[in-house]
């Protein structure tokens, strides 16, 4: 009997004990009717081949292990970045349970959102009553300052009209007439969570900017985009902008929402862009999107109001941060202070110190389109070689952007861009054209296991490591953090490969 | 072990009234029916011979629609079918049929452990989806589904079958997935199971369980051609409703085997299709999660005359009682072996209780989970000297609340389909020493300074079933409650008198 009170064994060691191992063998032999070991071995080897890769890449309908989620997740995340705002997702209720769980598992934080809980009768008659009752309940129970409405695919398929429903609900007294209920249609069968983010931000701006005349001011607006690292990144951005003395609004800031303290109080709402700032953003001199593919419709809408717009791709690393700061300086006339120049120099110093370990390392990089772009750009700066750049939710335009980026550096020559592909495709790519490291999210731990390629977690969602999102990736400080994470993995791998006593340990150097 | 305590029913009644006052009148009325306080039953109503003693009555309305806009914790029918019943069947590919999200959010989150080569002969921790686009909604998705199944069979040829887990749009756009299933079955010669578990059906996960059970009946049992060759014994049982979360089913199986039984099928944790197909050959169905799989047990009783029996493998008191009642079905030889199993593990139980009970004695617990756990885990806590102050279910039916009366004490707060608001207020007012619920509840509760364990996923630990699992359960409750972090909440320069009580817990 392996279990004891002194040394309690949980699942990880317990099931390796002989009692359990023998039981597994018995179960397999007597009851499971499994495929033969030979067949399994043969298929496992075949799945590593070029032949399998061709078949795999030729898939037209099946998607396996995609690296994207659906629109309403992006809308819920977007809404979480506004002051005292409750996300209200109109449609089936299970979806909302999923978004909340997904966000909580990544941030290790509460994630609040409500559903209009539509069921079969609403599928037949429409969800108007659900909207009327739902808004009234949310308003009384959770006392939000704003309710941001998005949709699940159920409401989209039956064609519920949010604008009309919200007007009717207001007329019936669910919430006061002048209460803020912005909305966005976010069909799950179009685009991905980055588009849901886009639609929700645009919906919020439309709500606050409608019929308003713009009076151009001096301030600028930054829109961060869907960012699993928003806690660290947004705070770093604000620090940089404050150092520069810029007048700015971070439009959609979930950094406090997803990072509340433990002090005995549960804060359903914390921080976020104020509704006043959101309305005032109309008068900004210019708006900078930090993630172009998260804000395409929004930026068009903003440009339509006469603002200058700038689209970036997740400013990570040296040149991307330079570009961000330079652009902000240009827009605001504020100089980049010496303190920031020193920070830049320190990042360059760190990269120079470590360059020999980074040079020529090969990477597979996946995630959301702008994140992949930003990470790839920084990898090129370290002398690394991006081999596979993949975004399941990347489109043709992204593919072109990526190709141009790779072409801009000799280290990008071997790089291939995989728009619309999934992680089962990536598995084939890793077997046939291997790399040294994967840069992606937690889902790639299966790729790490199957292909033996170490995974560095740099993209949303990260479920199986804690607190990374609390540190920035953007800016020079973020670059330093990113660099350290990269190097830790590189050195850990090298140590693991050189630690067998009397076999490989001659390379187990104390100083590297 | 029966722990003798009562809860303050009058206080709990008052808390319910307070909480309801925040709702608009119409909805306060509706929610009132879901909230109650367990009432002790008179000893005069002694149970008839052979019946379990009822301790209380837990009289609440259940299994009706959630109110819009209140932050229900419930999921949907898809979650009940793909997430719970079908998803763990390891040698089949389960297609999340529709848009990408449902499959993405549920991918690998239920910790249904299995042995197998993932992506080759086993597919549990993978996300297969038809990734619906606008054109599929407009023109229908049946053609795409056919192609998806063809591609699955080409790239994953060792799969033993495919299930089609419908997401919301499927039923709304009028796709005929049953026709696709029949056609593809003919073509590839494997079991194909269409499941109509669109998320808008029913009021919670629960209807999804039922639909998934019916799909086993209609698309596995009914579709079987010819007799399955299988040598049976008089000691063959099925374990039904154990999803092997963190290895629960394994920690249970080892006991059942030790007492001389053979488990033909474990539904559905670590199961293969063969284990489902051969289940009708067994002599007895042992059902753990009654809520999610009673339907198919009733069907097997009717169709194959297989009796079923509920059991509970949480905590030594219930494990021993269950082993004995299971053994009774098989007669003296097995009964003797069951006694030997109980005796063998008694020293472990004694050592675990000796170590952890002094650290947990008298601590109060509030639960809010699904399936069987809001009642089944109660005695395991009591075995450690802990007391249940409140409990509730996400998607129970009336028969679950009746069964709960066998577990909870007088005055226990009972909440059905609790809302985020209610749960937060209940916890704030009762201030239990531990809350057991899900990921969405974990962080709000911890921020209030109250220890928490996820009781769906075992908080990434487990197993909690069986004797091996009880040791882990005890360790986990101790590490949650007695971690020093709970004593660090208040900065020394800030006095918060009302919070002293709960911070003492962490000495």
XYZ file of N, CA, C and O in Angstrom, chain B residues 294-382:
356
model
N -27.691 8.728 -14.172
C -28.740 7.800 -13.716
C -29.600 7.327 -14.879
O -30.135 6.220 -14.864
N -29.692 8.177 -15.899
C -30.607 7.881 -17.015
C -30.263 6.563 -17.700
O -31.112 5.721 -17.945
N -28.983 6.404 -17.998
C -28.577 5.208 -18.744
C -28.629 3.980 -17.831
O -28.873 2.866 -18.294
N -28.454 4.188 -16.521
C -28.582 3.065 -15.589
C -30.022 2.568 -15.551
O -30.278 1.367 -15.519
N -30.947 3.500 -15.547
C -32.364 3.116 -15.560
C -32.687 2.369 -16.853
O -33.429 1.390 -16.868
N -32.098 2.849 -17.951
C -32.334 2.183 -19.229
C -31.751 0.768 -19.215
O -32.412 -0.193 -19.645
N -30.529 0.628 -18.700
C -29.915 -0.705 -18.677
C -30.692 -1.652 -17.766
O -30.744 -2.853 -18.001
N -31.291 -1.091 -16.733
C -32.108 -1.913 -15.838
C -33.317 -2.462 -16.595
O -33.622 -3.648 -16.549
N -33.944 -1.554 -17.334
C -35.143 -1.930 -18.078
C -34.814 -2.910 -19.202
O -35.466 -3.926 -19.381
N -33.751 -2.593 -19.938
C -33.460 -3.327 -21.164
C -32.661 -4.608 -20.892
O -32.906 -5.631 -21.501
N -31.675 -4.511 -19.998
C -30.786 -5.660 -19.788
C -30.909 -6.250 -18.383
O -30.112 -7.088 -17.984
N -31.880 -5.758 -17.611
C -32.105 -6.214 -16.232
C -30.871 -6.094 -15.345
O -30.596 -6.954 -14.513
N -30.123 -5.036 -15.566
C -28.971 -4.801 -14.690
C -29.403 -3.871 -13.565
O -29.843 -2.754 -13.822
N -29.285 -4.347 -12.343
C -29.639 -3.481 -11.213
C -28.593 -2.384 -11.050
O -27.464 -2.531 -11.502
N -28.980 -1.307 -10.407
C -27.999 -0.264 -10.118
C -28.073 0.152 -8.668
O -29.094 -0.004 -7.999
N -26.957 0.645 -8.197
C -26.853 0.991 -6.781
C -25.965 2.224 -6.681
O -24.948 2.316 -7.356
N -26.393 3.181 -5.858
C -25.546 4.364 -5.659
C -24.519 4.070 -4.575
O -24.777 3.267 -3.674
N -23.374 4.674 -4.692
C -22.364 4.510 -3.641
C -21.617 5.822 -3.480
O -21.803 6.764 -4.250
N -20.763 5.878 -2.482
C -20.045 7.120 -2.165
C -18.647 6.765 -1.677
O -18.491 6.107 -0.640
N -17.637 7.153 -2.432
C -16.256 6.822 -2.074
C -15.476 8.023 -1.536
O -14.265 8.098 -1.664
N -16.187 9.006 -0.968
C -15.506 10.135 -0.323
C -15.439 9.903 1.189
O -16.471 9.862 1.865
N -14.252 9.761 1.715
C -14.090 9.659 3.167
C -14.352 8.257 3.685
O -15.200 7.530 3.153
N -13.643 7.860 4.735
C -13.673 6.468 5.199
C -15.044 5.990 5.653
O -15.378 4.813 5.432
N -15.865 6.838 6.266
C -17.174 6.356 6.735
C -18.021 5.899 5.567
O -18.623 4.827 5.580
N -18.066 6.736 4.539
C -18.887 6.397 3.372
C -18.254 5.259 2.570
O -18.969 4.421 2.019
N -16.929 5.250 2.487
C -16.274 4.185 1.705
C -16.617 2.823 2.326
O -17.051 1.897 1.616
N -16.466 2.725 3.649
C -16.731 1.439 4.309
C -18.190 1.038 4.128
O -18.502 -0.110 3.785
N -19.082 2.006 4.319
C -20.511 1.695 4.173
C -20.807 1.248 2.740
O -21.562 0.294 2.510
N -20.184 1.930 1.765
C -20.440 1.578 0.367
C -19.856 0.220 0.015
O -20.504 -0.580 -0.663
N -18.629 -0.035 0.480
C -18.025 -1.337 0.184
C -18.911 -2.459 0.730
O -19.132 -3.476 0.069
N -19.443 -2.218 1.914
C -20.295 -3.262 2.522
C -21.580 -3.454 1.734
O -22.005 -4.590 1.494
N -22.190 -2.368 1.313
C -23.470 -2.577 0.615
C -23.258 -3.131 -0.788
O -24.080 -3.907 -1.277
N -22.146 -2.784 -1.407
C -21.847 -3.385 -2.713
C -21.605 -4.889 -2.521
O -22.137 -5.723 -3.264
N -20.817 -5.221 -1.488
C -20.467 -6.625 -1.245
C -21.714 -7.468 -0.969
O -21.816 -8.620 -1.399
N -22.663 -6.863 -0.261
C -23.883 -7.578 0.101
C -24.594 -8.127 -1.138
O -25.172 -9.214 -1.114
N -24.508 -7.382 -2.209
C -25.132 -7.798 -3.463
C -24.538 -9.105 -3.967
O -25.210 -9.921 -4.585
N -23.248 -9.331 -3.678
C -22.554 -10.490 -4.246
C -22.426 -11.662 -3.277
O -21.936 -12.719 -3.645
N -22.800 -11.453 -2.033
C -22.809 -12.590 -1.104
C -21.574 -12.681 -0.225
O -20.655 -11.867 -0.315
N -21.572 -13.707 0.649
C -20.610 -13.814 1.750
C -19.135 -13.777 1.319
O -18.319 -13.151 1.990
N -18.824 -14.386 0.205
C -17.413 -14.455 -0.190
C -16.854 -13.049 -0.436
O -15.781 -12.687 0.049
N -17.628 -12.268 -1.170
C -17.205 -10.896 -1.459
C -17.306 -10.043 -0.191
O -16.475 -9.177 0.060
N -18.311 -10.317 0.611
C -18.452 -9.556 1.865
C -17.221 -9.729 2.749
O -16.731 -8.780 3.352
N -16.748 -10.929 2.770
C -15.558 -11.208 3.575
C -14.356 -10.426 3.040
O -13.587 -9.826 3.788
N -14.246 -10.434 1.726
C -13.131 -9.700 1.112
C -13.264 -8.187 1.348
O -12.266 -7.484 1.541
N -14.504 -7.715 1.310
C -14.725 -6.284 1.548
C -14.273 -5.921 2.963
O -13.628 -4.884 3.176
N -14.608 -6.807 3.925
C -14.171 -6.556 5.305
C -12.649 -6.525 5.375
O -12.066 -5.721 6.105
N -12.012 -7.411 4.616
C -10.544 -7.454 4.617
C -9.981 -6.146 4.050
O -8.978 -5.617 4.549
N -10.631 -5.634 3.015
C -10.177 -4.363 2.422
C -10.322 -3.237 3.446
O -9.394 -2.457 3.664
N -11.472 -3.185 4.095
C -11.714 -2.135 5.095
C -10.671 -2.232 6.211
O -10.091 -1.224 6.623
N -10.425 -3.443 6.652
C -9.455 -3.652 7.736
C -8.047 -3.271 7.302
O -7.282 -2.657 8.060
N -7.727 -3.602 6.057
C -6.384 -3.292 5.560
C -6.116 -1.788 5.571
O -5.026 -1.333 5.896
N -7.144 -1.009 5.198
C -6.933 0.435 5.084
C -7.183 1.175 6.403
O -6.921 2.366 6.498
N -7.717 0.468 7.409
C -8.056 1.152 8.656
C -6.852 1.865 9.289
O -6.979 3.013 9.729
N -5.672 1.227 9.312
C -4.515 1.934 9.886
C -4.193 3.230 9.133
O -3.834 4.238 9.756
N -4.356 3.224 7.814
C -4.128 4.453 7.040
C -5.148 5.518 7.455
O -4.792 6.666 7.714
N -6.408 5.105 7.527
C -7.467 6.033 7.927
C -7.163 6.608 9.311
O -7.230 7.829 9.523
N -6.806 5.742 10.241
C -6.523 6.188 11.616
C -5.379 7.192 11.628
O -5.431 8.205 12.325
N -4.351 6.894 10.846
C -3.178 7.769 10.836
C -3.527 9.125 10.212
O -3.088 10.181 10.690
N -4.324 9.091 9.144
C -4.717 10.348 8.479
C -5.571 11.189 9.423
O -5.355 12.385 9.596
N -6.526 10.547 10.079
C -7.408 11.274 10.997
C -6.602 11.794 12.194
O -6.770 12.944 12.609
N -5.698 10.974 12.686
C -4.877 11.398 13.838
C -4.032 12.613 13.479
O -3.841 13.521 14.280
N -3.544 12.619 12.264
C -2.671 13.724 11.857
C -3.458 15.000 11.559
O -3.061 16.089 11.972
N -4.556 14.862 10.843
C -5.221 16.063 10.325
C -6.410 16.535 11.154
O -6.732 17.718 11.157
N -7.091 15.627 11.855
C -8.298 16.064 12.575
C -8.007 17.158 13.594
O -8.768 18.147 13.658
N -6.920 17.032 14.358
C -6.657 18.110 15.320
C -6.448 19.473 14.645
O -6.684 20.511 15.261
N -6.027 19.465 13.398
C -5.776 20.725 12.697
C -7.046 21.272 12.049
O -7.059 22.419 11.593
N -8.064 20.438 11.951
C -9.266 20.820 11.198
C -10.537 20.791 12.036
O -11.589 21.280 11.604
N -10.458 20.227 13.214
C -11.605 20.044 14.106
C -12.416 21.327 14.248
O -11.856 22.398 14.545
N -13.707 21.213 14.014
C -14.603 22.347 14.268
C -14.619 23.402 13.174
O -15.391 24.359 13.242
N -13.792 23.258 12.182
C -13.773 24.258 11.100
C -15.055 24.118 10.269
O -15.517 23.005 10.000
N -15.571 25.272 9.822
C -16.823 25.203 9.069
C -16.567 25.362 7.569
O -15.610 26.020 7.158
N -17.434 24.741 6.801
C -17.243 24.655 5.357
C -18.528 25.045 4.641
O -19.621 24.659 5.068
N -18.390 25.816 3.568
C -19.519 26.029 2.663
C -19.158 25.469 1.297
O -18.039 25.668 0.813
N -20.121 24.783 0.702
C -19.880 24.146 -0.596
C -20.835 24.716 -1.637
O -21.977 25.058 -1.329
N -20.335 24.820 -2.853
C -21.250 25.075 -3.967
C -20.635 24.431 -5.195
O -19.650 24.918 -5.743
N -21.159 23.305 -5.578
C -20.572 22.530 -6.671
C -21.685 21.969 -7.558
O -22.805 22.479 -7.574
N -21.371 20.914 -8.301
C -22.384 20.324 -9.169
C -22.512 18.844 -8.892
O -21.898 18.322 -7.967
N -23.310 18.172 -9.711
C -23.385 16.715 -9.674
C -23.729 16.146 -8.321
O -24.793 16.397 -7.768
N -22.799 15.353 -7.785
C -23.048 14.636 -6.537
C -22.346 15.269 -5.350
O -22.636 14.974 -4.204
N -21.389 16.147 -5.623
C -20.466 16.537 -4.567
C -21.064 17.375 -3.443
O -20.615 17.253 -2.315
N -22.060 18.224 -3.733
C -22.593 19.025 -2.632
C -23.116 18.163 -1.474
O -23.268 18.650 -0.365
N -23.431 16.889 -1.738
C -23.799 16.019 -0.610
C -22.722 14.967 -0.348
O -22.374 14.692 0.786
N -22.162 14.410 -1.434
C -21.271 13.259 -1.264
C -20.019 13.566 -0.446
O -19.499 12.680 0.219
N -19.496 14.780 -0.530
C -18.239 15.051 0.180
C -18.468 15.426 1.649
O -17.518 15.540 2.410
N -19.725 15.609 2.029
C -20.003 16.125 3.380
C -19.403 15.229 4.464
O -18.730 15.696 5.385
N -19.630 13.929 4.334
C -19.155 13.021 5.388
C -17.632 12.965 5.444
O -17.056 12.739 6.508
N -16.982 13.171 4.287
C -15.514 13.183 4.290
C -15.009 14.334 5.151
O -14.052 14.179 5.918
N -15.681 15.486 5.054
C -15.317 16.604 5.933
C -15.585 16.249 7.391
O -14.780 16.522 8.281
N -16.739 15.633 7.634
C -17.102 15.296 9.013
C -16.151 14.258 9.596
O -15.861 14.279 10.793
